[in-house]
XYZ file of C-alpha atoms in Angstrom:
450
model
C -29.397 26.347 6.700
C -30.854 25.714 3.144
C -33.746 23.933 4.346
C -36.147 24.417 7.877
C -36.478 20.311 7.732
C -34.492 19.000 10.340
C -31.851 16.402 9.642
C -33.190 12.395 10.519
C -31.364 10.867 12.649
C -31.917 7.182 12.324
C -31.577 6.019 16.082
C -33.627 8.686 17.987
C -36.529 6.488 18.238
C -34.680 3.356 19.352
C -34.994 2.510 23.041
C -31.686 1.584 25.402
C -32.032 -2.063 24.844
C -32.726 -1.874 20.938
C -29.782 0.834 20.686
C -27.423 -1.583 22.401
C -28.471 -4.625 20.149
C -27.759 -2.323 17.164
C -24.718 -1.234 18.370
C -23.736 -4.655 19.322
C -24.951 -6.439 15.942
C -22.428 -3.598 14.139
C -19.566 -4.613 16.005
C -20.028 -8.238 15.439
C -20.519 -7.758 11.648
C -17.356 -6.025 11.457
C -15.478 -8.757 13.583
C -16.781 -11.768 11.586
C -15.284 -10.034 8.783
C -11.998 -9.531 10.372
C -11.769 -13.203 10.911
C -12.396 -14.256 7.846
C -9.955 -11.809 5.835
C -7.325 -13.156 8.305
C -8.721 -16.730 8.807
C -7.954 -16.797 4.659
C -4.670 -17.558 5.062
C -1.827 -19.367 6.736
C 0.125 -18.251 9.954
C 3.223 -17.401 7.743
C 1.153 -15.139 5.423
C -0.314 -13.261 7.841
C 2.850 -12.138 9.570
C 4.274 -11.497 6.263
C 4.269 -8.110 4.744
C 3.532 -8.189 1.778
C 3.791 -4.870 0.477
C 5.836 -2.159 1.732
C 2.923 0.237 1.648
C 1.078 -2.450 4.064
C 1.364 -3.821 7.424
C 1.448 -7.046 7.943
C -2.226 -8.657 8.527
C -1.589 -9.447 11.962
C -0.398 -6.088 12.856
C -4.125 -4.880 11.592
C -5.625 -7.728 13.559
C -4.011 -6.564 17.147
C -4.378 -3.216 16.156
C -7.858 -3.655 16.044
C -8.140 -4.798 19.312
C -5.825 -2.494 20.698
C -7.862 0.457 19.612
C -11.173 -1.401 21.254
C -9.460 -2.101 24.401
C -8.547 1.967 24.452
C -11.704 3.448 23.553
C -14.406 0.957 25.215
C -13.054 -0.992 27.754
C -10.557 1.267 29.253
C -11.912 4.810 28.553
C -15.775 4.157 28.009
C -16.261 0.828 31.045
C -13.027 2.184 33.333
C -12.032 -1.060 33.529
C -8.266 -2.567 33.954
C -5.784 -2.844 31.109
C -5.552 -6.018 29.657
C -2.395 -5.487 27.387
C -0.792 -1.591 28.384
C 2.532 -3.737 27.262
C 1.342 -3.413 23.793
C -0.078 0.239 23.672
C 3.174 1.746 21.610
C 3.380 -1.278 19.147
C -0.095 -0.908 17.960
C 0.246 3.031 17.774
C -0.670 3.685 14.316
C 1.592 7.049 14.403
C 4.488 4.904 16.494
C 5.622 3.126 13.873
C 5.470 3.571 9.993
C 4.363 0.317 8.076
C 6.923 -0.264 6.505
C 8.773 -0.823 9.765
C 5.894 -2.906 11.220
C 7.304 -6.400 10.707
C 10.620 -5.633 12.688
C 8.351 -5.126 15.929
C 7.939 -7.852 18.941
C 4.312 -8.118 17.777
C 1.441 -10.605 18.631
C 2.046 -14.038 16.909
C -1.188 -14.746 15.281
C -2.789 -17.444 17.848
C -2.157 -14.760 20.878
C -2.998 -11.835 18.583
C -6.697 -14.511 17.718
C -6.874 -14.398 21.719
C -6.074 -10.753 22.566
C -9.217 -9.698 20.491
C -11.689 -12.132 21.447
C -11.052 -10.987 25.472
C -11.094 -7.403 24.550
C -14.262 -7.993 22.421
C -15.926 -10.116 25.249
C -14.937 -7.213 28.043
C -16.706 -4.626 25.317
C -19.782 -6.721 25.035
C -20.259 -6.476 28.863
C -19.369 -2.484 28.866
C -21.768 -2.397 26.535
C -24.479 -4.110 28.306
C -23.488 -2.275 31.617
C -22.777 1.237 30.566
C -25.399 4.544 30.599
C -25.762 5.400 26.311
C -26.455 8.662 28.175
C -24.357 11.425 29.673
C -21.320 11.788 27.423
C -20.369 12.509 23.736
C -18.777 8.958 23.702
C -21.474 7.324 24.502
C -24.871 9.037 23.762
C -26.471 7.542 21.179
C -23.264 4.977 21.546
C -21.314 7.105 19.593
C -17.840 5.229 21.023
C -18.751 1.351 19.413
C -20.290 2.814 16.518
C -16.411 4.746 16.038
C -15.386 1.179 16.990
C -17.185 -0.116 14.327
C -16.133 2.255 11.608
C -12.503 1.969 12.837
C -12.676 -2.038 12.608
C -14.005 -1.898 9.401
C -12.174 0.306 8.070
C -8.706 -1.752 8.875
C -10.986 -4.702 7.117
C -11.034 -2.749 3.826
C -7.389 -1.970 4.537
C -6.616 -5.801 4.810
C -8.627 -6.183 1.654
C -6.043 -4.311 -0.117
C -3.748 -6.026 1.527
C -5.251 -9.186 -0.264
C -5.379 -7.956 -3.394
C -1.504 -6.850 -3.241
C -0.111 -10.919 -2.085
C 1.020 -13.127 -4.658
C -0.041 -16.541 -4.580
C -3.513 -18.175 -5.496
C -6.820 -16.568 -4.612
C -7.637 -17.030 -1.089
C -10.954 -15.460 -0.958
C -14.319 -15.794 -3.038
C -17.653 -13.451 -3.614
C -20.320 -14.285 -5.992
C -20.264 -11.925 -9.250
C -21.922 -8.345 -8.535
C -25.822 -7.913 -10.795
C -25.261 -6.470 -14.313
C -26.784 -2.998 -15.219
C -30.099 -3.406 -16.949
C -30.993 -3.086 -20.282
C -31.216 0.531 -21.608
C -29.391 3.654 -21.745
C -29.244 6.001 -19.365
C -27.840 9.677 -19.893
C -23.834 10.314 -19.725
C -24.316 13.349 -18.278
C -26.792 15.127 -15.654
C -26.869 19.001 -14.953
C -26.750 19.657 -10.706
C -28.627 23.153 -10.431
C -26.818 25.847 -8.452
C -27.840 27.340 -5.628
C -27.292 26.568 -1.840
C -27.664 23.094 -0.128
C -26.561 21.553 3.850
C -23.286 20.045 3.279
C -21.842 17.719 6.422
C -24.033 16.746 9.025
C -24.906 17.451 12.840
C -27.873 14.905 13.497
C -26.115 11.485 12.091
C -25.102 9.794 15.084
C -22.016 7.722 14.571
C -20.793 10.495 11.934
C -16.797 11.290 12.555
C -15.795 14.992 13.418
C -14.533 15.660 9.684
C -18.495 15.062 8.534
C -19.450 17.725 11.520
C -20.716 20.481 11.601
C -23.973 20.903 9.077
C -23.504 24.044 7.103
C -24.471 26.004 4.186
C -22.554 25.631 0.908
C -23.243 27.133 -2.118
C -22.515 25.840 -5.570
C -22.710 26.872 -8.754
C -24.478 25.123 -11.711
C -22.317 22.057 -13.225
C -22.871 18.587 -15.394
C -21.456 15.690 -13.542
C -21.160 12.287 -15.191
C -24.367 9.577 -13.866
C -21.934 6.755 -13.380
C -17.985 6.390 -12.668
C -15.839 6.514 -15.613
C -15.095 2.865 -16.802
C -11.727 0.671 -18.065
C -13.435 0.810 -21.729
C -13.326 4.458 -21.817
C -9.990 4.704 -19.734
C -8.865 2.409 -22.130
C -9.077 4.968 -25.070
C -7.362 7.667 -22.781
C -4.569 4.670 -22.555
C -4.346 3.851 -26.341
C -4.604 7.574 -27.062
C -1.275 8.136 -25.830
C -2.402 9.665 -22.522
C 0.531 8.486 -20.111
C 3.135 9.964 -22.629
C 1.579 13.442 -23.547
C 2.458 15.909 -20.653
C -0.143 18.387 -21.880
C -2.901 16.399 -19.963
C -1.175 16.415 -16.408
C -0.444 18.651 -13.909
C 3.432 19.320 -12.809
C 3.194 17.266 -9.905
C 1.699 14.472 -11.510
C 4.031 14.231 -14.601
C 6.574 14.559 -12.242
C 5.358 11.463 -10.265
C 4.500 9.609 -13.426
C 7.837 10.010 -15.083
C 9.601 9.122 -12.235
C 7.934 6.164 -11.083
C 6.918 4.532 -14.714
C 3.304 4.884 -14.379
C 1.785 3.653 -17.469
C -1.515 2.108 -16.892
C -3.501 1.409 -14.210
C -2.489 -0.854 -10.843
C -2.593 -4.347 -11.616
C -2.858 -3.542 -15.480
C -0.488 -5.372 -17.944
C -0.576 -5.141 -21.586
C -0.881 -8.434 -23.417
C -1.446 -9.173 -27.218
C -5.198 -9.706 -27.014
C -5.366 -6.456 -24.953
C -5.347 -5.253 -21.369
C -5.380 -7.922 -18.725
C -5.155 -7.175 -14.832
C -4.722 -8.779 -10.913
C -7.809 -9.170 -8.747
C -7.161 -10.920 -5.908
C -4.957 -13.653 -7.599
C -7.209 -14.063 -10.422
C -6.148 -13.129 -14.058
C -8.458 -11.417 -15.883
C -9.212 -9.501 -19.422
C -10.020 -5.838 -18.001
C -13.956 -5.489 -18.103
C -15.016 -2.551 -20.540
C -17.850 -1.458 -18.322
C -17.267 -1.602 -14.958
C -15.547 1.922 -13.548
C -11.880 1.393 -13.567
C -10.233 0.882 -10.126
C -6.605 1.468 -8.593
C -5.627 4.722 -9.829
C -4.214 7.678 -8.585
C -5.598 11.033 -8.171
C -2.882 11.983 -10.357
C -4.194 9.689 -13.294
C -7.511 10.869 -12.410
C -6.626 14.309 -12.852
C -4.945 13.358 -16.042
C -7.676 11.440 -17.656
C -10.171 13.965 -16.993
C -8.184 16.905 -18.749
C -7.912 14.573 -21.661
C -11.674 14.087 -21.834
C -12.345 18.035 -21.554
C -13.370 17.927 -18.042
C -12.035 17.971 -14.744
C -12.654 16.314 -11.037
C -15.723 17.453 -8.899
C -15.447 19.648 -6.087
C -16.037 17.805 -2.880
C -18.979 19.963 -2.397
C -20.510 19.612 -6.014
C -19.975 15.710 -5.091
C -21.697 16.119 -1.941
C -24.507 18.155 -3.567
C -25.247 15.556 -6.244
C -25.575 12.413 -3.514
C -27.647 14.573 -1.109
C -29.367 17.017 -2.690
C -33.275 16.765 -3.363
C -34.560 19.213 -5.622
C -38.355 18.859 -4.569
C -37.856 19.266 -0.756
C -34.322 20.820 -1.136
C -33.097 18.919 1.619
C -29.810 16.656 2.122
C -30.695 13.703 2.351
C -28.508 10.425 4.334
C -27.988 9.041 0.983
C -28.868 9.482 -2.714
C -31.956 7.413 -2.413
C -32.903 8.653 0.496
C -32.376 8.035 4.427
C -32.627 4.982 4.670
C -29.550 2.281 5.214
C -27.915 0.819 2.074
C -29.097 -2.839 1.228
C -27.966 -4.767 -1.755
C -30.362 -3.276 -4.016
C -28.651 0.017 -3.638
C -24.895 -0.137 -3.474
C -21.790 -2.448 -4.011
C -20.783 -2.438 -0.486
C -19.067 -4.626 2.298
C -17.220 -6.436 0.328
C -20.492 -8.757 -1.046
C -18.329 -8.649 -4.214
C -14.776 -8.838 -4.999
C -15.327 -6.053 -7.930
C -16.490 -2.906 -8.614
C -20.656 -3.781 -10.498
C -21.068 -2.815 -13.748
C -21.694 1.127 -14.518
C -25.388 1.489 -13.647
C -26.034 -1.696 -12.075
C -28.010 -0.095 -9.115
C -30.700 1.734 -10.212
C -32.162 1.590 -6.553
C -29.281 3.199 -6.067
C -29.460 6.508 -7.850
C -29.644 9.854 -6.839
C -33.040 12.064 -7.570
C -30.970 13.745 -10.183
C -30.418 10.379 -12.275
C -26.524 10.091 -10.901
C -25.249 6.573 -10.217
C -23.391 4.663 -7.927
C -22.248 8.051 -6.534
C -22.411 5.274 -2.547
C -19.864 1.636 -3.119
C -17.853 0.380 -5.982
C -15.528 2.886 -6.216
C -13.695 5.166 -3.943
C -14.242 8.736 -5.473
C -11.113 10.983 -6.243
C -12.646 14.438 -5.502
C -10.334 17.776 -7.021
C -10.620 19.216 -3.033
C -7.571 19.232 -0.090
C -8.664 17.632 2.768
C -9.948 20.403 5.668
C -12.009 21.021 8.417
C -15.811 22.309 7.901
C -16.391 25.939 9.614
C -17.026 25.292 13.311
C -14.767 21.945 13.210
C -14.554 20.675 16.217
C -11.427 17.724 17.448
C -13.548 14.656 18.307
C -12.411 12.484 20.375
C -9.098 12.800 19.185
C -7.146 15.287 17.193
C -5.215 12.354 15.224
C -8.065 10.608 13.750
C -8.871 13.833 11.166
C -6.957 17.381 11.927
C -3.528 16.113 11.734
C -4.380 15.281 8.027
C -5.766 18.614 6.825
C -3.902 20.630 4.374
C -2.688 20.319 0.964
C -1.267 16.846 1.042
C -4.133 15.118 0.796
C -7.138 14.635 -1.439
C -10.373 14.013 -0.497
C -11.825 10.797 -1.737
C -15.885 10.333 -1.219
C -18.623 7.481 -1.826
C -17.154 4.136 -0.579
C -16.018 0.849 -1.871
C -17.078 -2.559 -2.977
C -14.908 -3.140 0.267
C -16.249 -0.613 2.384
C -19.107 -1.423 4.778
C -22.233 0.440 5.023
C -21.292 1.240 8.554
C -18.160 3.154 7.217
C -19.708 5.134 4.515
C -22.783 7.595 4.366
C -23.397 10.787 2.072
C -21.643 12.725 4.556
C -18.618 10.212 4.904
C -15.259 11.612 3.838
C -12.112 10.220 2.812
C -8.529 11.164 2.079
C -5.011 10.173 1.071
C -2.083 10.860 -0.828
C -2.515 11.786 -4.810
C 0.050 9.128 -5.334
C -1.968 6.120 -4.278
C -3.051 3.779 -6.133
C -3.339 0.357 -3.874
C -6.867 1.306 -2.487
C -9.845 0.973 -4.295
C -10.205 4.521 -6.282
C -11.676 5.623 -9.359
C -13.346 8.990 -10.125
C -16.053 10.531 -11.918
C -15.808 13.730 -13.923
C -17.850 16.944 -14.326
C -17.224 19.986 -15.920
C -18.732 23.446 -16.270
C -22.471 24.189 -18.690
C -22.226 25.139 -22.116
C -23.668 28.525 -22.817
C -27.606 27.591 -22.944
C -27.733 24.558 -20.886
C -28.550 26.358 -18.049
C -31.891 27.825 -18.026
């Protein structure tokens, strides 16, 4: 390790009753969410599909409780089946989504009831069950993976949202505004080595395991995400049409699928106007753009003279503290994000203007590096050395290799309980439906490194 300071772990020092009211107060967040993204709409919108790259929101609803009735009341309390019927339906690798809405699934008042009487048989395991003795449940590992997976379909259902047609259905007040000043563009990351992943955090996934050493060179790395007024010049530049600024693969996938702006994006006399959520809306200059592709990421950084971080040089700018040299949870520090740090859990509709969370920053001066914007990273998704399958080999090591891209630092949609410093991501370089921007960094000049 770079550092003798051991990693905090922020629920050794709660007792078995106070662990189980946290774990318990998680999973009800997360559910009270659920129901509202689904309570938003009628019966016959939530068995539609409404994209082909979506399931339809009642498939994430049962799904949801499928995967609790699995994991915490079957496997964790040994208790009976409620629904074994439905196991394959709600089998995420089963069925492809687009094929989703052909299935004999849950109609949306028994799907309603299926997850309340899987959620009240949880509550009791919880109450009943030893947070001792196991890996799924010391430190009650299994409903905080509960947690993460629930929210995560929420964030997933949120996309879901933003990709119906129809009127807006859902409403957030308007995220804070960045105050006054200027703040650097850029910030220089020293080299050197620094703990990357983590082995003390808790509820942290097997892809975030173990804690090891990474080294990494010296590099600048913009302070906030790269906004729709400066991907607006890369636009008007010419920068979908000039080949020079994208790789093979992704001038391959822009030609042939007519990519010429951003998701949502449509060019109108008085300039670029987008979709959020059913509302139409001039593009806002400083807020980091949103709905693009690593692809267009990729693109747009070339163009600038730059390129997409590393995974690791991302990592080491939202951990790394240069006066202790330890990693810390966050970029503030270790304690749990509150609404004076990030845009998280879906408090707003939109990504907060660049710089709008000073609380938020790292000790290095880098912004917003946790919420707003998922985080195209230049790195294939893979597993740390000493990865370990936990519980499951299908929730990460299925996914490694070169088809997918590792995305890092959360949403405006993603809840705190889903995202940490540590937290990784991934998809396709194609998509462009969930809530991803970038940053970009490039190498020092000769003489900015001392």
């Amino acid at each position: 390790m770079s550092t003798s300071i051991p990693e905090y772990n922020p629920l050794r020092e709660l007792s078995p009753q106070d662990l189980r009211a946290h774990a318990a107060e998680a999973l009800t967040r997360a559910r009270a969410r659920s129901v509202a993204l689904t309570d938003a709409v009628d019966d016959e919108d939530l068995v539609r599909q409404h994209s082909k790259l979506m399931s339809p929101l009642v498939w994430d609803l049962a799904h949801i409780g499928s995967q609790e009735e699995l994991w915490l009341v079957r496997d964790v309390g040994g208790r009976e089946a409620l629904r074994p019927d439905i196991d394959d339906i709600y089998d995420a690798f089963q069925h492809a989504r687009a094929d989703r809405p052909e299935l004999p699934l849950l109609g949306p008042a028994e799907a309603r009831r299926y997850v309340r009487e899987v959620r009240d048989k949880a509550f009791d395991v919880l109450e009943n069950v030893p947070l001792e003795g196991s890996r799924l449940t010391d430190s009650a590992f299994a409903f905080g993976m509960i947690t993460q997976h629930e929210q995560q379909h929420d964030e997933t259902m949120l996309a879901t949202h933003q990709l119906r047609k129809g009127d807006p259905v859902l409403s957030a007040p308007e995220p804070p505004r960045a105050p006054a000043g200027r703040r650097p563009a850029e910030v220089l990351v020293p080299g050197g080595p620094f703990t990357m992943g983590t082995t003390a955090e808790p509820w942290a996934l097997d892809n975030e395991r173990p804690a090891h050493e990474v080294v990494v060179d010296a590099f600048v790395l913009d302070t906030a995400p790269v906004t729709c007024g400066a991907y607006t010049e890369f636009l008007e530049s010419g920068g979908y049409d000039d080949e020079r600024w994208w790789s093979p693969a992704g001038w391959k996938y822009r030609t042939e699928h007519d990519i010429t702006a951003p998701r949502f994006w449509k060019r109108a006399r008085d300039g670029w106007w987008r979709t959020r959520f059913g509302v139409h809306e001039k593009v806002p200059a400083t807020e980091p753009v949103v709905h693009v592709s690593f692809y267009e990421a990729e693109a747009y950084a070339a163009w600038a003279g730059k390129r997409l971080p590393t995974e690791a040089e991302w990592e080491k700018a939202a951990r790394f503290d240069p006066v202790s040299g330890r990693s810390r949870r966050y970029p503030w520090g270790d304690e749990d994000p509150t609404a004076e740090h990030a845009n998280l859990g879906q408090r707003h509709l939109r990504p907060a203007e660049a710089g709008a969370y000073p609380a938020g920053a790292s000790p290095l001066g880098v912004h917003q590096l946790i919420g707003d914007v998922w985080e195209w990273t230049s790195s294939d998704f893979h597993g740390y050395p000493g990865f370990a399958a936990f519980p499951y080999r299908e929730y990460s090591e299925v996914f490694f290799g070169p088809d997918y891209k590792v995305l890092r630092g959360g949403s405006f949609g993603t809840d705190a309980a889903a995202v940490r410093g540590t937290f990784r991501n991934w998809d396709y370089p194609i998509r462009r439906q969930i809530f991803s921007g970038f940053r970009c960094a490039r190498d020092p000049r000769p003489g900015e490194v001392a």
